[in-house]
């Protein structure tokens, strides 16, 4: 009996919550454990404070931050395989002129890289190039990030349907590689509604995979806290130290 291993793999990816990423400079986000041969970079705690329009003292603290770089499972020299951890704590204190009604805490990472080699295949001679798309109709926790202006930067983080884009090329023809400028991508990881004057988010071994990146790759964490009253919203942001991987 013939077994379609490719279809089976797609089904497993979609069901397990592993991101299926595609397009230009794809970045995948999953939750997984660490690997051998890791390079662990521990970051110093960071914080940000402000006084809101209503007179509340707002603060965001980032602690226990680390970025662990491991050899990519694919063995691809243009791939970075990372595991990130950290904790963000938002606090509201003092006495404001309007009651504090709640807030939102969001954490994530900013990824920057020098050059993008994913635009990849330029076919010359008698050959052509045919883009193909495969839709996987099973719910998955996925992030699709692309520099293609025709594709939204983020597609349904944690809630969308798996989508895989591919390219089919004829046998004949010459293939060369295009190199495009790099970019900075903001990748939200988790968001929490804060119903009290203190709330926190803890990340443990969040898997970040950057594909098609030429040159150095930098990673910086962020924590955004939005505090609300009936009168105003105030936003305070803390950034972690950049890490080159």
mmCIF file of C-alpha atoms in Angstrom:
data_model
loop_
_atom_site.group_PDB
_atom_site.id
_atom_site.type_symbol
_atom_site.label_atom_id
_atom_site.label_comp_id
_atom_site.label_asym_id
_atom_site.label_seq_id
_atom_site.Cartn_x
_atom_site.Cartn_y
_atom_site.Cartn_z
ATOM 1 C CA UNK A 1 0.000 0.000 0.000
ATOM 2 C CA UNK A 2 1.322 3.445 -0.910
ATOM 3 C CA UNK A 3 1.455 5.981 1.934
ATOM 4 C CA UNK A 4 1.568 9.698 1.200
ATOM 5 C CA UNK A 5 4.135 10.761 3.795
ATOM 6 C CA UNK A 6 3.945 14.430 2.770
ATOM 7 C CA UNK A 7 0.206 14.632 3.417
ATOM 8 C CA UNK A 8 0.622 12.791 6.713
ATOM 9 C CA UNK A 9 3.307 15.263 7.812
ATOM 10 C CA UNK A 10 1.073 18.210 6.976
ATOM 11 C CA UNK A 11 -1.753 16.764 9.022
ATOM 12 C CA UNK A 12 0.526 16.225 11.979
ATOM 13 C CA UNK A 13 1.871 19.778 11.776
ATOM 14 C CA UNK A 14 -1.595 21.254 11.672
ATOM 15 C CA UNK A 15 -2.893 19.211 14.591
ATOM 16 C CA UNK A 16 0.112 19.561 16.867
ATOM 17 C CA UNK A 17 0.118 23.358 16.959
ATOM 18 C CA UNK A 18 3.459 23.696 15.156
ATOM 19 C CA UNK A 19 3.603 26.824 13.027
ATOM 20 C CA UNK A 20 3.507 26.438 9.269
ATOM 21 C CA UNK A 21 5.262 29.504 7.862
ATOM 22 C CA UNK A 22 5.883 30.464 4.271
ATOM 23 C CA UNK A 23 6.805 33.287 1.925
ATOM 24 C CA UNK A 24 9.585 35.827 2.222
ATOM 25 C CA UNK A 25 11.763 35.711 5.310
ATOM 26 C CA UNK A 26 9.448 33.361 7.146
ATOM 27 C CA UNK A 27 9.495 33.190 10.906
ATOM 28 C CA UNK A 28 7.882 30.366 12.857
ATOM 29 C CA UNK A 29 6.720 30.379 16.435
ATOM 30 C CA UNK A 30 6.083 27.261 18.504
ATOM 31 C CA UNK A 31 6.487 26.015 22.061
ATOM 32 C CA UNK A 32 9.094 23.309 22.557
ATOM 33 C CA UNK A 33 11.961 22.109 24.728
ATOM 34 C CA UNK A 34 15.637 22.988 24.312
ATOM 35 C CA UNK A 35 18.344 21.115 22.434
ATOM 36 C CA UNK A 36 21.937 20.051 22.834
ATOM 37 C CA UNK A 37 24.751 22.357 21.712
ATOM 38 C CA UNK A 38 22.873 25.412 22.990
ATOM 39 C CA UNK A 39 24.332 28.906 23.378
ATOM 40 C CA UNK A 40 22.448 30.571 26.254
ATOM 41 C CA UNK A 41 22.474 34.376 26.505
ATOM 42 C CA UNK A 42 21.015 35.683 29.772
ATOM 43 C CA UNK A 43 19.727 39.260 29.675
ATOM 44 C CA UNK A 44 19.653 41.879 32.401
ATOM 45 C CA UNK A 45 16.267 42.897 33.835
ATOM 46 C CA UNK A 46 14.696 45.951 32.214
ATOM 47 C CA UNK A 47 11.811 48.205 33.203
ATOM 48 C CA UNK A 48 9.833 51.281 32.220
ATOM 49 C CA UNK A 49 7.738 53.660 34.328
ATOM 50 C CA UNK A 50 5.406 56.578 33.700
ATOM 51 C CA UNK A 51 2.631 58.604 35.316
ATOM 52 C CA UNK A 52 -0.681 58.332 33.519
ATOM 53 C CA UNK A 53 -2.920 61.188 32.415
ATOM 54 C CA UNK A 54 -5.079 60.453 35.463
ATOM 55 C CA UNK A 55 -2.147 60.404 37.879
ATOM 56 C CA UNK A 56 -1.639 56.639 38.234
ATOM 57 C CA UNK A 57 1.910 55.276 38.545
ATOM 58 C CA UNK A 58 2.429 52.687 35.803
ATOM 59 C CA UNK A 59 5.373 50.295 35.542
ATOM 60 C CA UNK A 60 6.428 47.304 33.451
ATOM 61 C CA UNK A 61 9.278 45.038 34.568
ATOM 62 C CA UNK A 62 10.962 42.325 32.482
ATOM 63 C CA UNK A 63 12.952 39.677 34.375
ATOM 64 C CA UNK A 64 14.380 36.166 33.918
ATOM 65 C CA UNK A 65 15.059 36.858 30.248
ATOM 66 C CA UNK A 66 17.185 34.571 28.108
ATOM 67 C CA UNK A 67 17.699 33.653 24.459
ATOM 68 C CA UNK A 68 19.094 30.200 23.661
ATOM 69 C CA UNK A 69 20.492 29.569 20.190
ATOM 70 C CA UNK A 70 20.714 25.955 18.991
ATOM 71 C CA UNK A 71 21.821 24.343 15.717
ATOM 72 C CA UNK A 72 18.790 24.263 13.381
ATOM 73 C CA UNK A 73 17.232 20.859 12.875
ATOM 74 C CA UNK A 74 17.182 21.473 9.134
ATOM 75 C CA UNK A 75 20.931 22.114 9.008
ATOM 76 C CA UNK A 76 20.213 25.145 6.811
ATOM 77 C CA UNK A 77 22.861 27.857 7.083
ATOM 78 C CA UNK A 78 20.199 30.552 6.555
ATOM 79 C CA UNK A 79 18.092 29.397 9.531
ATOM 80 C CA UNK A 80 18.285 30.516 13.178
ATOM 81 C CA UNK A 81 16.731 28.219 15.780
ATOM 82 C CA UNK A 82 16.036 29.968 19.098
ATOM 83 C CA UNK A 83 14.321 29.364 22.439
ATOM 84 C CA UNK A 84 13.217 32.410 24.432
ATOM 85 C CA UNK A 85 12.115 32.821 28.043
ATOM 86 C CA UNK A 86 11.132 35.748 30.222
ATOM 87 C CA UNK A 87 8.599 37.288 32.569
ATOM 88 C CA UNK A 88 6.773 40.618 32.307
ATOM 89 C CA UNK A 89 5.015 42.220 35.289
ATOM 90 C CA UNK A 90 2.717 45.244 34.976
ATOM 91 C CA UNK A 91 1.800 47.290 38.055
ATOM 92 C CA UNK A 92 -0.577 50.187 38.712
ATOM 93 C CA UNK A 93 -0.105 52.135 41.963
ATOM 94 C CA UNK A 94 -0.867 55.488 43.543
ATOM 95 C CA UNK A 95 -4.082 57.484 43.529
ATOM 96 C CA UNK A 96 -5.465 58.614 40.208
ATOM 97 C CA UNK A 97 -8.169 61.192 39.637
ATOM 98 C CA UNK A 98 -10.290 58.626 37.762
ATOM 99 C CA UNK A 99 -10.787 54.974 38.773
ATOM 100 C CA UNK A 100 -8.548 52.412 37.095
ATOM 101 C CA UNK A 101 -10.861 50.197 35.023
ATOM 102 C CA UNK A 102 -8.382 47.634 33.671
ATOM 103 C CA UNK A 103 -5.547 47.147 31.247
ATOM 104 C CA UNK A 104 -3.874 44.920 28.692
ATOM 105 C CA UNK A 105 -0.373 43.430 28.889
ATOM 106 C CA UNK A 106 1.246 42.158 25.684
ATOM 107 C CA UNK A 107 4.652 40.510 25.285
ATOM 108 C CA UNK A 108 6.580 39.489 22.202
ATOM 109 C CA UNK A 109 9.798 39.832 20.249
ATOM 110 C CA UNK A 110 11.235 42.072 17.571
ATOM 111 C CA UNK A 111 13.351 40.198 15.024
ATOM 112 C CA UNK A 112 15.812 41.992 12.748
ATOM 113 C CA UNK A 113 18.062 40.556 10.041
ATOM 114 C CA UNK A 114 20.438 41.980 7.433
ATOM 115 C CA UNK A 115 19.367 40.330 4.185
ATOM 116 C CA UNK A 116 16.619 38.068 2.886
ATOM 117 C CA UNK A 117 17.444 35.240 0.467
ATOM 118 C CA UNK A 118 14.004 33.653 0.317
ATOM 119 C CA UNK A 119 12.887 35.318 -2.921
ATOM 120 C CA UNK A 120 15.165 32.762 -4.177
ATOM 121 C CA UNK A 121 14.419 31.133 -7.453
ATOM 122 C CA UNK A 122 14.950 33.058 -10.673
ATOM 123 C CA UNK A 123 14.443 30.739 -13.641
ATOM 124 C CA UNK A 124 16.127 31.489 -16.956
ATOM 125 C CA UNK A 125 16.278 29.662 -20.284
ATOM 126 C CA UNK A 126 13.313 27.583 -21.452
ATOM 127 C CA UNK A 127 11.953 27.015 -17.981
ATOM 128 C CA UNK A 128 9.194 28.781 -16.103
ATOM 129 C CA UNK A 129 8.156 29.059 -12.492
ATOM 130 C CA UNK A 130 4.785 28.118 -11.053
ATOM 131 C CA UNK A 131 3.809 29.230 -7.550
ATOM 132 C CA UNK A 132 1.620 26.740 -5.759
ATOM 133 C CA UNK A 133 -0.500 26.867 -2.638
ATOM 134 C CA UNK A 134 -1.694 24.028 -0.434
ATOM 135 C CA UNK A 135 -4.507 24.690 2.032
ATOM 136 C CA UNK A 136 -4.617 22.444 5.071
ATOM 137 C CA UNK A 137 -8.213 22.504 6.365
ATOM 138 C CA UNK A 138 -7.360 21.664 9.949
ATOM 139 C CA UNK A 139 -7.178 24.073 12.838
ATOM 140 C CA UNK A 140 -3.690 24.868 14.059
ATOM 141 C CA UNK A 141 -1.841 27.335 16.223
ATOM 142 C CA UNK A 142 0.183 29.095 13.595
ATOM 143 C CA UNK A 143 1.946 32.267 12.690
ATOM 144 C CA UNK A 144 2.578 33.274 9.095
ATOM 145 C CA UNK A 145 4.960 36.193 8.688
ATOM 146 C CA UNK A 146 6.039 37.446 5.297
ATOM 147 C CA UNK A 147 7.598 40.485 3.680
ATOM 148 C CA UNK A 148 5.346 40.067 0.639
ATOM 149 C CA UNK A 149 3.078 43.194 0.561
ATOM 150 C CA UNK A 150 0.259 41.091 -0.856
ATOM 151 C CA UNK A 151 0.168 38.886 2.242
ATOM 152 C CA UNK A 152 -0.804 40.268 5.684
ATOM 153 C CA UNK A 153 2.230 40.408 8.049
ATOM 154 C CA UNK A 154 0.557 38.243 10.673
ATOM 155 C CA UNK A 155 -2.219 35.750 9.946
ATOM 156 C CA UNK A 156 -4.283 34.637 12.943
ATOM 157 C CA UNK A 157 -1.643 34.094 15.611
ATOM 158 C CA UNK A 158 -2.603 30.956 17.608
ATOM 159 C CA UNK A 159 -6.052 30.602 15.981
ATOM 160 C CA UNK A 160 -5.860 30.319 12.200
ATOM 161 C CA UNK A 161 -5.821 27.554 9.655
ATOM 162 C CA UNK A 162 -2.558 26.078 8.405
ATOM 163 C CA UNK A 163 -1.409 27.380 5.027
ATOM 164 C CA UNK A 164 1.597 26.271 3.034
ATOM 165 C CA UNK A 165 2.956 28.054 -0.007
ATOM 166 C CA UNK A 166 5.361 26.397 -2.402
ATOM 167 C CA UNK A 167 7.012 26.788 -5.777
ATOM 168 C CA UNK A 168 7.136 24.191 -8.531
ATOM 169 C CA UNK A 169 9.867 24.548 -11.130
ATOM 170 C CA UNK A 170 10.376 22.690 -14.398
ATOM 171 C CA UNK A 171 13.411 20.496 -14.804
ATOM 172 C CA UNK A 172 15.094 22.681 -17.426
ATOM 173 C CA UNK A 173 16.549 26.132 -16.826
ATOM 174 C CA UNK A 174 19.084 27.842 -14.606
ATOM 175 C CA UNK A 175 18.283 28.902 -11.062
ATOM 176 C CA UNK A 176 19.935 31.894 -9.369
ATOM 177 C CA UNK A 177 19.324 33.523 -5.983
ATOM 178 C CA UNK A 178 17.924 36.986 -5.326
ATOM 179 C CA UNK A 179 19.052 38.843 -2.209
ATOM 180 C CA UNK A 180 16.634 41.401 -0.773
ATOM 181 C CA UNK A 181 17.167 43.893 2.070
ATOM 182 C CA UNK A 182 16.380 42.636 5.534
ATOM 183 C CA UNK A 183 13.699 44.004 7.818
ATOM 184 C CA UNK A 184 12.474 44.191 11.410
ATOM 185 C CA UNK A 185 9.422 42.150 12.344
ATOM 186 C CA UNK A 186 7.360 42.556 15.510
ATOM 187 C CA UNK A 187 6.017 39.210 16.697
ATOM 188 C CA UNK A 188 3.375 39.292 19.469
ATOM 189 C CA UNK A 189 3.445 36.120 21.561
ATOM 190 C CA UNK A 190 0.908 36.511 24.374
ATOM 191 C CA UNK A 191 -1.665 39.036 25.576
ATOM 192 C CA UNK A 192 -3.507 39.255 28.897
ATOM 193 C CA UNK A 193 -6.389 41.392 30.116
ATOM 194 C CA UNK A 194 -5.492 42.887 33.482
ATOM 195 C CA UNK A 195 -8.499 43.185 35.802
ATOM 196 C CA UNK A 196 -6.497 44.138 38.899
ATOM 197 C CA UNK A 197 -3.638 46.550 39.552
ATOM 198 C CA UNK A 198 -1.030 43.861 38.857
ATOM 199 C CA UNK A 199 -0.725 41.163 36.194
ATOM 200 C CA UNK A 200 2.062 39.079 34.679
ATOM 201 C CA UNK A 201 2.965 36.890 31.706
ATOM 202 C CA UNK A 202 5.686 34.229 31.873
ATOM 203 C CA UNK A 203 7.225 32.651 28.760
ATOM 204 C CA UNK A 204 9.232 29.447 28.968
ATOM 205 C CA UNK A 205 11.140 28.071 25.970
ATOM 206 C CA UNK A 206 9.121 29.797 23.269
ATOM 207 C CA UNK A 207 10.539 28.545 19.962
ATOM 208 C CA UNK A 208 11.526 31.169 17.387
ATOM 209 C CA UNK A 209 12.774 30.048 13.978
ATOM 210 C CA UNK A 210 13.982 32.607 11.449
ATOM 211 C CA UNK A 211 14.339 31.295 7.893
ATOM 212 C CA UNK A 212 16.078 32.701 4.796
ATOM 213 C CA UNK A 213 18.149 35.202 6.828
ATOM 214 C CA UNK A 214 21.620 36.141 5.551
ATOM 215 C CA UNK A 215 24.040 37.751 7.998
ATOM 216 C CA UNK A 216 23.433 38.498 11.649
ATOM 217 C CA UNK A 217 20.015 38.213 13.291
ATOM 218 C CA UNK A 218 19.040 40.348 16.297
ATOM 219 C CA UNK A 219 16.272 39.562 18.789
ATOM 220 C CA UNK A 220 14.764 42.017 21.280
ATOM 221 C CA UNK A 221 11.909 41.327 23.703
ATOM 222 C CA UNK A 222 9.195 43.827 24.503
ATOM 223 C CA UNK A 223 6.369 44.238 27.012
ATOM 224 C CA UNK A 224 3.543 46.726 26.378
ATOM 225 C CA UNK A 225 1.101 47.686 29.126
ATOM 226 C CA UNK A 226 -2.008 49.743 28.375
ATOM 227 C CA UNK A 227 -3.798 51.120 31.445
ATOM 228 C CA UNK A 228 -7.353 52.404 31.093
ATOM 229 C CA UNK A 229 -9.778 54.649 32.933
ATOM 230 C CA UNK A 230 -13.054 56.124 31.742
ATOM 231 C CA UNK A 231 -11.074 59.241 30.805
ATOM 232 C CA UNK A 232 -7.857 58.031 29.169
ATOM 233 C CA UNK A 233 -5.649 55.175 27.993
ATOM 234 C CA UNK A 234 -1.934 55.263 28.786
ATOM 235 C CA UNK A 235 0.736 53.015 27.274
ATOM 236 C CA UNK A 236 4.130 52.136 28.754
ATOM 237 C CA UNK A 237 6.656 49.902 26.956
ATOM 238 C CA UNK A 238 9.748 48.078 28.191
ATOM 239 C CA UNK A 239 12.352 46.653 25.787
ATOM 240 C CA UNK A 240 14.886 43.964 26.585
ATOM 241 C CA UNK A 241 18.531 44.236 25.516
ATOM 242 C CA UNK A 242 19.113 43.203 21.869
ATOM 243 C CA UNK A 243 20.744 39.804 21.420
ATOM 244 C CA UNK A 244 22.689 38.865 18.276
ATOM 245 C CA UNK A 245 22.309 35.199 17.321
#
